[in-house]
mmCIF file of C-alpha atoms in Angstrom:
data_model
loop_
_atom_site.group_PDB
_atom_site.id
_atom_site.type_symbol
_atom_site.label_atom_id
_atom_site.label_comp_id
_atom_site.label_asym_id
_atom_site.label_seq_id
_atom_site.Cartn_x
_atom_site.Cartn_y
_atom_site.Cartn_z
ATOM 1 C CA UNK A 37 98.326 69.858 67.258
ATOM 2 C CA UNK A 38 96.742 73.172 68.137
ATOM 3 C CA UNK A 39 94.304 75.276 66.121
ATOM 4 C CA UNK A 40 95.198 78.958 65.846
ATOM 5 C CA UNK A 41 92.238 81.122 64.758
ATOM 6 C CA UNK A 42 92.822 84.706 63.861
ATOM 7 C CA UNK A 43 90.315 87.548 63.885
ATOM 8 C CA UNK A 44 90.746 91.202 62.963
ATOM 9 C CA UNK A 45 89.757 93.529 65.722
ATOM 10 C CA UNK A 46 88.013 96.781 65.102
ATOM 11 C CA UNK A 47 86.178 97.281 68.367
ATOM 12 C CA UNK A 48 87.565 98.405 71.660
ATOM 13 C CA UNK A 49 90.240 95.898 72.567
ATOM 14 C CA UNK A 50 89.605 96.356 76.263
ATOM 15 C CA UNK A 51 85.953 95.381 75.879
ATOM 16 C CA UNK A 52 86.997 92.189 73.970
ATOM 17 C CA UNK A 53 89.496 91.265 76.717
ATOM 18 C CA UNK A 54 86.790 91.856 79.382
ATOM 19 C CA UNK A 55 84.430 89.559 77.466
ATOM 20 C CA UNK A 56 87.109 86.798 77.364
ATOM 21 C CA UNK A 57 87.444 87.049 81.109
ATOM 22 C CA UNK A 58 83.772 87.084 81.725
ATOM 23 C CA UNK A 59 83.508 83.835 79.712
ATOM 24 C CA UNK A 60 86.492 82.229 81.523
ATOM 25 C CA UNK A 61 88.315 81.948 78.224
ATOM 26 C CA UNK A 62 92.074 82.530 78.447
ATOM 27 C CA UNK A 63 93.659 80.829 75.443
ATOM 28 C CA UNK A 64 94.077 83.953 73.403
ATOM 29 C CA UNK A 65 96.486 86.752 72.590
ATOM 30 C CA UNK A 66 96.116 90.255 71.185
ATOM 31 C CA UNK A 67 98.663 91.427 68.586
ATOM 32 C CA UNK A 68 99.038 94.935 67.226
ATOM 33 C CA UNK A 69 100.955 95.710 64.007
ATOM 34 C CA UNK A 70 100.999 97.879 60.952
ATOM 35 C CA UNK A 71 98.235 95.896 59.336
ATOM 36 C CA UNK A 72 95.889 96.291 62.346
ATOM 37 C CA UNK A 73 95.006 94.617 65.599
ATOM 38 C CA UNK A 74 94.353 90.861 65.674
ATOM 39 C CA UNK A 75 92.859 88.481 68.195
ATOM 40 C CA UNK A 76 94.284 84.984 68.096
ATOM 41 C CA UNK A 77 92.613 82.094 69.918
ATOM 42 C CA UNK A 78 94.030 78.679 70.515
ATOM 43 C CA UNK A 79 91.947 75.440 70.620
ATOM 44 C CA UNK A 80 92.652 71.794 70.476
ATOM 45 C CA UNK A 81 91.745 70.061 67.242
ATOM 46 C CA UNK A 82 88.635 68.670 68.862
ATOM 47 C CA UNK A 83 87.338 71.939 70.288
ATOM 48 C CA UNK A 84 84.636 74.071 68.628
ATOM 49 C CA UNK A 85 84.854 77.874 68.573
ATOM 50 C CA UNK A 86 82.978 79.066 71.673
ATOM 51 C CA UNK A 87 79.477 80.355 71.076
ATOM 52 C CA UNK A 88 80.200 83.796 72.628
ATOM 53 C CA UNK A 89 82.913 84.346 69.946
ATOM 54 C CA UNK A 90 80.408 83.555 67.257
ATOM 55 C CA UNK A 91 78.067 86.081 68.795
ATOM 56 C CA UNK A 92 80.686 88.806 68.733
ATOM 57 C CA UNK A 93 80.669 88.699 64.939
ATOM 58 C CA UNK A 94 84.471 89.259 64.673
ATOM 59 C CA UNK A 95 86.078 89.427 61.214
ATOM 60 C CA UNK A 96 87.613 86.055 60.492
ATOM 61 C CA UNK A 97 91.121 86.177 58.998
ATOM 62 C CA UNK A 98 92.520 82.686 58.925
ATOM 63 C CA UNK A 99 92.790 79.377 60.712
ATOM 64 C CA UNK A 100 95.790 76.983 60.794
ATOM 65 C CA UNK A 101 97.034 74.069 62.750
ATOM 66 C CA UNK A 102 100.205 74.602 64.696
ATOM 67 C CA UNK A 103 102.487 72.529 66.747
ATOM 68 C CA UNK A 104 104.578 73.493 69.810
ATOM 69 C CA UNK A 105 107.491 74.142 67.411
ATOM 70 C CA UNK A 106 105.430 76.891 65.785
ATOM 71 C CA UNK A 107 105.049 78.541 69.231
ATOM 72 C CA UNK A 108 108.631 77.922 70.153
ATOM 73 C CA UNK A 109 111.155 78.000 67.323
ATOM 74 C CA UNK A 110 113.566 75.008 67.479
ATOM 75 C CA UNK A 111 116.473 77.193 68.530
ATOM 76 C CA UNK A 112 114.526 78.427 71.487
ATOM 77 C CA UNK A 113 113.671 74.929 72.502
ATOM 78 C CA UNK A 114 117.269 74.511 73.344
ATOM 79 C CA UNK A 115 118.539 75.718 76.696
ATOM 80 C CA UNK A 116 119.023 79.481 76.716
ATOM 81 C CA UNK A 117 120.197 82.089 79.129
ATOM 82 C CA UNK A 118 117.105 84.205 79.817
ATOM 83 C CA UNK A 119 119.032 86.786 81.881
ATOM 84 C CA UNK A 120 122.722 86.539 83.068
ATOM 85 C CA UNK A 121 123.378 83.423 85.075
ATOM 86 C CA UNK A 122 119.855 82.081 84.739
ATOM 87 C CA UNK A 123 119.233 79.322 82.114
ATOM 88 C CA UNK A 124 115.889 78.003 80.915
ATOM 89 C CA UNK A 125 116.170 74.340 80.167
ATOM 90 C CA UNK A 126 113.063 72.885 78.341
ATOM 91 C CA UNK A 127 114.356 69.306 78.277
ATOM 92 C CA UNK A 128 116.400 69.021 81.527
ATOM 93 C CA UNK A 129 119.730 68.559 79.836
ATOM 94 C CA UNK A 130 121.791 71.304 81.492
ATOM 95 C CA UNK A 131 124.152 70.302 84.269
ATOM 96 C CA UNK A 132 126.104 73.565 84.421
ATOM 97 C CA UNK A 133 127.323 74.557 87.898
ATOM 98 C CA UNK A 134 127.378 78.125 89.164
ATOM 99 C CA UNK A 135 124.158 79.163 87.359
ATOM 100 C CA UNK A 136 120.434 78.831 88.131
ATOM 101 C CA UNK A 137 118.793 76.318 85.797
ATOM 102 C CA UNK A 138 115.045 76.417 85.453
ATOM 103 C CA UNK A 139 113.332 73.321 84.053
ATOM 104 C CA UNK A 140 110.403 74.658 82.125
ATOM 105 C CA UNK A 141 108.302 72.625 79.680
ATOM 106 C CA UNK A 142 106.859 74.635 76.718
ATOM 107 C CA UNK A 143 103.070 74.713 76.431
ATOM 108 C CA UNK A 144 100.032 76.861 75.932
ATOM 109 C CA UNK A 145 100.571 78.824 79.250
ATOM 110 C CA UNK A 146 102.271 82.096 78.528
ATOM 111 C CA UNK A 147 105.593 83.105 80.089
ATOM 112 C CA UNK A 148 108.416 80.847 78.751
ATOM 113 C CA UNK A 149 111.317 83.253 79.181
ATOM 114 C CA UNK A 150 112.166 84.083 75.650
ATOM 115 C CA UNK A 151 109.590 86.848 75.118
ATOM 116 C CA UNK A 152 110.905 90.441 75.723
ATOM 117 C CA UNK A 153 108.207 91.108 78.394
ATOM 118 C CA UNK A 154 109.336 88.115 80.413
ATOM 119 C CA UNK A 155 112.991 88.908 80.069
ATOM 120 C CA UNK A 156 112.551 92.574 81.106
ATOM 121 C CA UNK A 157 110.481 91.605 84.171
ATOM 122 C CA UNK A 158 113.103 88.986 85.185
ATOM 123 C CA UNK A 159 115.824 91.489 84.822
ATOM 124 C CA UNK A 160 114.126 93.828 87.261
ATOM 125 C CA UNK A 161 113.441 90.965 89.650
ATOM 126 C CA UNK A 162 116.995 89.702 89.587
ATOM 127 C CA UNK A 163 118.471 93.121 90.266
ATOM 128 C CA UNK A 164 116.062 94.120 93.075
ATOM 129 C CA UNK A 165 115.007 91.036 95.041
ATOM 130 C CA UNK A 166 116.505 90.379 98.455
ATOM 131 C CA UNK A 167 116.670 87.347 100.696
ATOM 132 C CA UNK A 168 113.588 87.071 102.791
ATOM 133 C CA UNK A 169 111.280 89.171 100.627
ATOM 134 C CA UNK A 170 107.689 88.222 99.961
ATOM 135 C CA UNK A 171 106.855 87.992 96.283
ATOM 136 C CA UNK A 172 103.510 88.096 94.395
ATOM 137 C CA UNK A 173 103.215 87.028 90.722
ATOM 138 C CA UNK A 174 100.016 88.173 89.142
ATOM 139 C CA UNK A 175 99.078 86.329 86.013
ATOM 140 C CA UNK A 176 101.699 83.618 86.572
ATOM 141 C CA UNK A 177 101.454 81.710 83.295
ATOM 142 C CA UNK A 178 104.087 78.946 83.579
ATOM 143 C CA UNK A 179 105.334 80.234 86.957
ATOM 144 C CA UNK A 180 108.737 81.270 85.634
ATOM 145 C CA UNK A 181 108.788 84.587 87.597
ATOM 146 C CA UNK A 182 107.744 82.873 90.802
ATOM 147 C CA UNK A 183 110.210 80.038 90.480
ATOM 148 C CA UNK A 184 113.128 82.327 89.898
ATOM 149 C CA UNK A 185 112.080 84.647 92.717
ATOM 150 C CA UNK A 186 112.035 81.666 95.068
ATOM 151 C CA UNK A 187 115.412 80.403 93.864
ATOM 152 C CA UNK A 188 116.835 83.945 94.436
ATOM 153 C CA UNK A 189 115.819 83.867 98.126
ATOM 154 C CA UNK A 190 112.235 84.989 98.382
ATOM 155 C CA UNK A 191 110.773 83.806 101.687
ATOM 156 C CA UNK A 192 107.188 83.529 100.464
ATOM 157 C CA UNK A 193 106.004 83.413 96.895
ATOM 158 C CA UNK A 194 102.361 83.510 95.799
ATOM 159 C CA UNK A 195 101.494 82.885 92.170
ATOM 160 C CA UNK A 196 97.980 83.694 91.037
ATOM 161 C CA UNK A 197 96.166 83.280 87.697
ATOM 162 C CA UNK A 198 92.561 83.023 86.621
ATOM 163 C CA UNK A 199 93.401 80.455 83.869
ATOM 164 C CA UNK A 200 93.146 76.810 85.156
ATOM 165 C CA UNK A 201 95.827 75.764 82.630
ATOM 166 C CA UNK A 202 98.282 78.321 84.044
ATOM 167 C CA UNK A 203 97.568 77.108 87.593
ATOM 168 C CA UNK A 204 98.295 73.475 86.541
ATOM 169 C CA UNK A 205 101.418 74.525 84.586
ATOM 170 C CA UNK A 206 102.768 76.542 87.525
ATOM 171 C CA UNK A 207 102.268 73.706 89.964
ATOM 172 C CA UNK A 208 103.923 71.224 87.657
ATOM 173 C CA UNK A 209 106.956 73.537 86.997
ATOM 174 C CA UNK A 210 107.343 74.281 90.656
ATOM 175 C CA UNK A 211 107.591 70.513 91.320
ATOM 176 C CA UNK A 212 110.086 70.078 88.535
ATOM 177 C CA UNK A 213 112.289 72.859 90.037
ATOM 178 C CA UNK A 214 111.944 71.614 93.583
ATOM 179 C CA UNK A 215 110.556 74.887 94.992
ATOM 180 C CA UNK A 216 107.728 75.515 97.344
ATOM 181 C CA UNK A 217 105.408 78.276 96.107
ATOM 182 C CA UNK A 218 101.762 79.008 96.817
ATOM 183 C CA UNK A 219 99.529 78.810 93.783
ATOM 184 C CA UNK A 220 96.067 80.376 93.827
ATOM 185 C CA UNK A 221 93.271 80.645 91.235
ATOM 186 C CA UNK A 222 92.144 84.184 91.403
ATOM 187 C CA UNK A 223 90.722 86.912 89.166
ATOM 188 C CA UNK A 224 93.669 89.308 89.577
ATOM 189 C CA UNK A 225 93.819 90.140 93.293
ATOM 190 C CA UNK A 226 90.283 89.098 94.197
ATOM 191 C CA UNK A 227 91.358 86.281 96.547
ATOM 192 C CA UNK A 228 94.765 87.713 97.582
ATOM 193 C CA UNK A 229 95.302 88.804 101.180
ATOM 194 C CA UNK A 230 98.295 90.413 102.927
ATOM 195 C CA UNK A 231 101.019 92.745 101.643
ATOM 196 C CA UNK A 232 104.013 91.926 99.583
ATOM 197 C CA UNK A 233 107.605 93.369 99.243
ATOM 198 C CA UNK A 234 107.620 92.809 95.454
ATOM 199 C CA UNK A 235 104.738 92.464 93.014
ATOM 200 C CA UNK A 236 105.180 91.453 89.368
ATOM 201 C CA UNK A 237 102.618 91.313 86.583
ATOM 202 C CA UNK A 238 103.405 90.378 83.027
ATOM 203 C CA UNK A 239 99.989 90.526 81.404
ATOM 204 C CA UNK A 240 97.960 92.452 78.792
ATOM 205 C CA UNK A 241 97.944 96.290 79.147
ATOM 206 C CA UNK A 242 94.148 96.334 79.622
ATOM 207 C CA UNK A 243 94.380 93.903 82.509
ATOM 208 C CA UNK A 244 97.266 95.921 84.019
ATOM 209 C CA UNK A 245 94.951 98.872 84.120
ATOM 210 C CA UNK A 246 92.468 96.888 86.168
ATOM 211 C CA UNK A 247 95.288 95.579 88.479
ATOM 212 C CA UNK A 248 96.274 99.203 89.357
ATOM 213 C CA UNK A 249 92.765 99.789 90.840
ATOM 214 C CA UNK A 250 93.502 97.226 93.654
ATOM 215 C CA UNK A 251 97.288 96.729 93.869
ATOM 216 C CA UNK A 252 97.622 99.422 96.594
ATOM 217 C CA UNK A 253 95.697 97.074 98.936
ATOM 218 C CA UNK A 254 98.402 94.345 98.788
ATOM 219 C CA UNK A 255 101.414 96.572 98.904
ATOM 220 C CA UNK A 256 103.135 98.710 101.545
ATOM 221 C CA UNK A 257 105.249 101.871 101.435
ATOM 222 C CA UNK A 258 108.434 100.049 100.354
ATOM 223 C CA UNK A 259 106.839 97.621 97.831
ATOM 224 C CA UNK A 260 108.477 97.282 94.453
ATOM 225 C CA UNK A 261 105.921 96.912 91.570
ATOM 226 C CA UNK A 262 107.014 95.492 88.252
ATOM 227 C CA UNK A 263 104.601 95.919 85.272
ATOM 228 C CA UNK A 264 105.359 94.186 82.040
ATOM 229 C CA UNK A 265 103.466 93.317 78.941
ATOM 230 C CA UNK A 266 102.944 97.000 78.113
ATOM 231 C CA UNK A 267 102.777 97.955 74.472
ATOM 232 C CA UNK A 268 104.436 101.190 73.393
ATOM 233 C CA UNK A 269 100.954 102.593 72.423
ATOM 234 C CA UNK A 270 99.563 101.955 75.866
ATOM 235 C CA UNK A 271 102.649 103.167 77.824
ATOM 236 C CA UNK A 272 101.309 106.679 78.445
ATOM 237 C CA UNK A 273 97.853 105.450 79.654
ATOM 238 C CA UNK A 274 99.448 102.963 82.040
ATOM 239 C CA UNK A 275 101.887 105.539 83.446
ATOM 240 C CA UNK A 276 99.094 108.059 84.016
ATOM 241 C CA UNK A 277 96.945 105.477 85.723
ATOM 242 C CA UNK A 278 99.805 104.330 87.963
ATOM 243 C CA UNK A 279 100.628 107.784 89.047
ATOM 244 C CA UNK A 280 96.994 108.530 89.731
ATOM 245 C CA UNK A 281 96.898 105.481 91.990
ATOM 246 C CA UNK A 282 99.995 106.497 93.981
ATOM 247 C CA UNK A 283 102.909 104.970 92.133
ATOM 248 C CA UNK A 284 106.144 106.628 90.805
ATOM 249 C CA UNK A 285 108.299 105.394 87.984
ATOM 250 C CA UNK A 286 111.771 104.390 89.174
ATOM 251 C CA UNK A 287 113.138 102.643 86.053
ATOM 252 C CA UNK A 288 111.922 101.644 82.625
ATOM 253 C CA UNK A 289 113.031 99.079 80.035
ATOM 254 C CA UNK A 290 112.083 98.810 76.453
ATOM 255 C CA UNK A 291 112.721 96.016 73.915
ATOM 256 C CA UNK A 292 111.226 96.030 70.496
ATOM 257 C CA UNK A 293 107.829 97.708 71.063
ATOM 258 C CA UNK A 294 107.375 96.300 74.546
ATOM 259 C CA UNK A 295 107.825 98.327 77.752
ATOM 260 C CA UNK A 296 108.391 97.321 81.412
ATOM 261 C CA UNK A 297 108.050 99.556 84.440
ATOM 262 C CA UNK A 298 109.774 99.346 87.823
ATOM 263 C CA UNK A 299 107.694 101.418 90.240
ATOM 264 C CA UNK A 300 107.552 102.329 93.957
ATOM 265 C CA UNK A 301 104.834 103.831 96.032
ATOM 266 C CA UNK A 302 104.623 107.563 96.103
ATOM 267 C CA UNK A 303 104.717 109.355 99.461
ATOM 268 C CA UNK A 304 102.055 108.340 101.995
ATOM 269 C CA UNK A 305 100.470 111.657 101.447
ATOM 270 C CA UNK A 306 99.655 110.899 97.802
ATOM 271 C CA UNK A 307 96.693 108.579 98.485
ATOM 272 C CA UNK A 308 97.249 107.736 102.135
ATOM 273 C CA UNK A 309 97.584 104.196 103.488
ATOM 274 C CA UNK A 310 94.634 102.057 102.432
#
């Protein structure tokens, strides 16, 4: 069982996310709705609420125990087609030929394939990746984007995350799917070297803003950049920041209140090669 603890957020969400990262605490989500903005943290039954959260004096809303089936409705624990011809199979039961089957065990690491942000990012990856490309997955979660990119012909795949649980999950899932990908613990691009043909990030909008400050360094003039996890409220801010940092919007997807960008570098003259 897992403890889900909910707090109402009235302060600057970006500051709260920054504090989480400063404290190396990653088992959380931010949800915005008509009733307000909420921070949800996830702990094992034995874990105490971290001291730094007590210090932040957040408004407690509720606490409940949840099981994996609360995170993943039973219907979604069955094999499902995440995008055309790609099936996510949580329990390794699919033997279908002619389609790519991804063996992915549900868990606390985010990125299982059923969420709109993951589906939209995958759709852009499937439609744009070419054999021999190099692929960078920032905030890899379960590694689903990396695994599919490798199965679609990427020559080199690097998956990075700052959350140790995500690193462990990505390594385990890569082994299950018999693919070789590089997995690196890194705070965004801090430890990433080289330039990549395609870069995908399905993370919180506040973290995408930070990513845009450094992503130019690991890209080249033909790089495809996929940004997902964008809330409708933050779309304008993200787009302005991306343009300011030398990226142009090529395509956009929207599902529910989530948005995903497909971007390419602006002309060399916009910011110059860095």
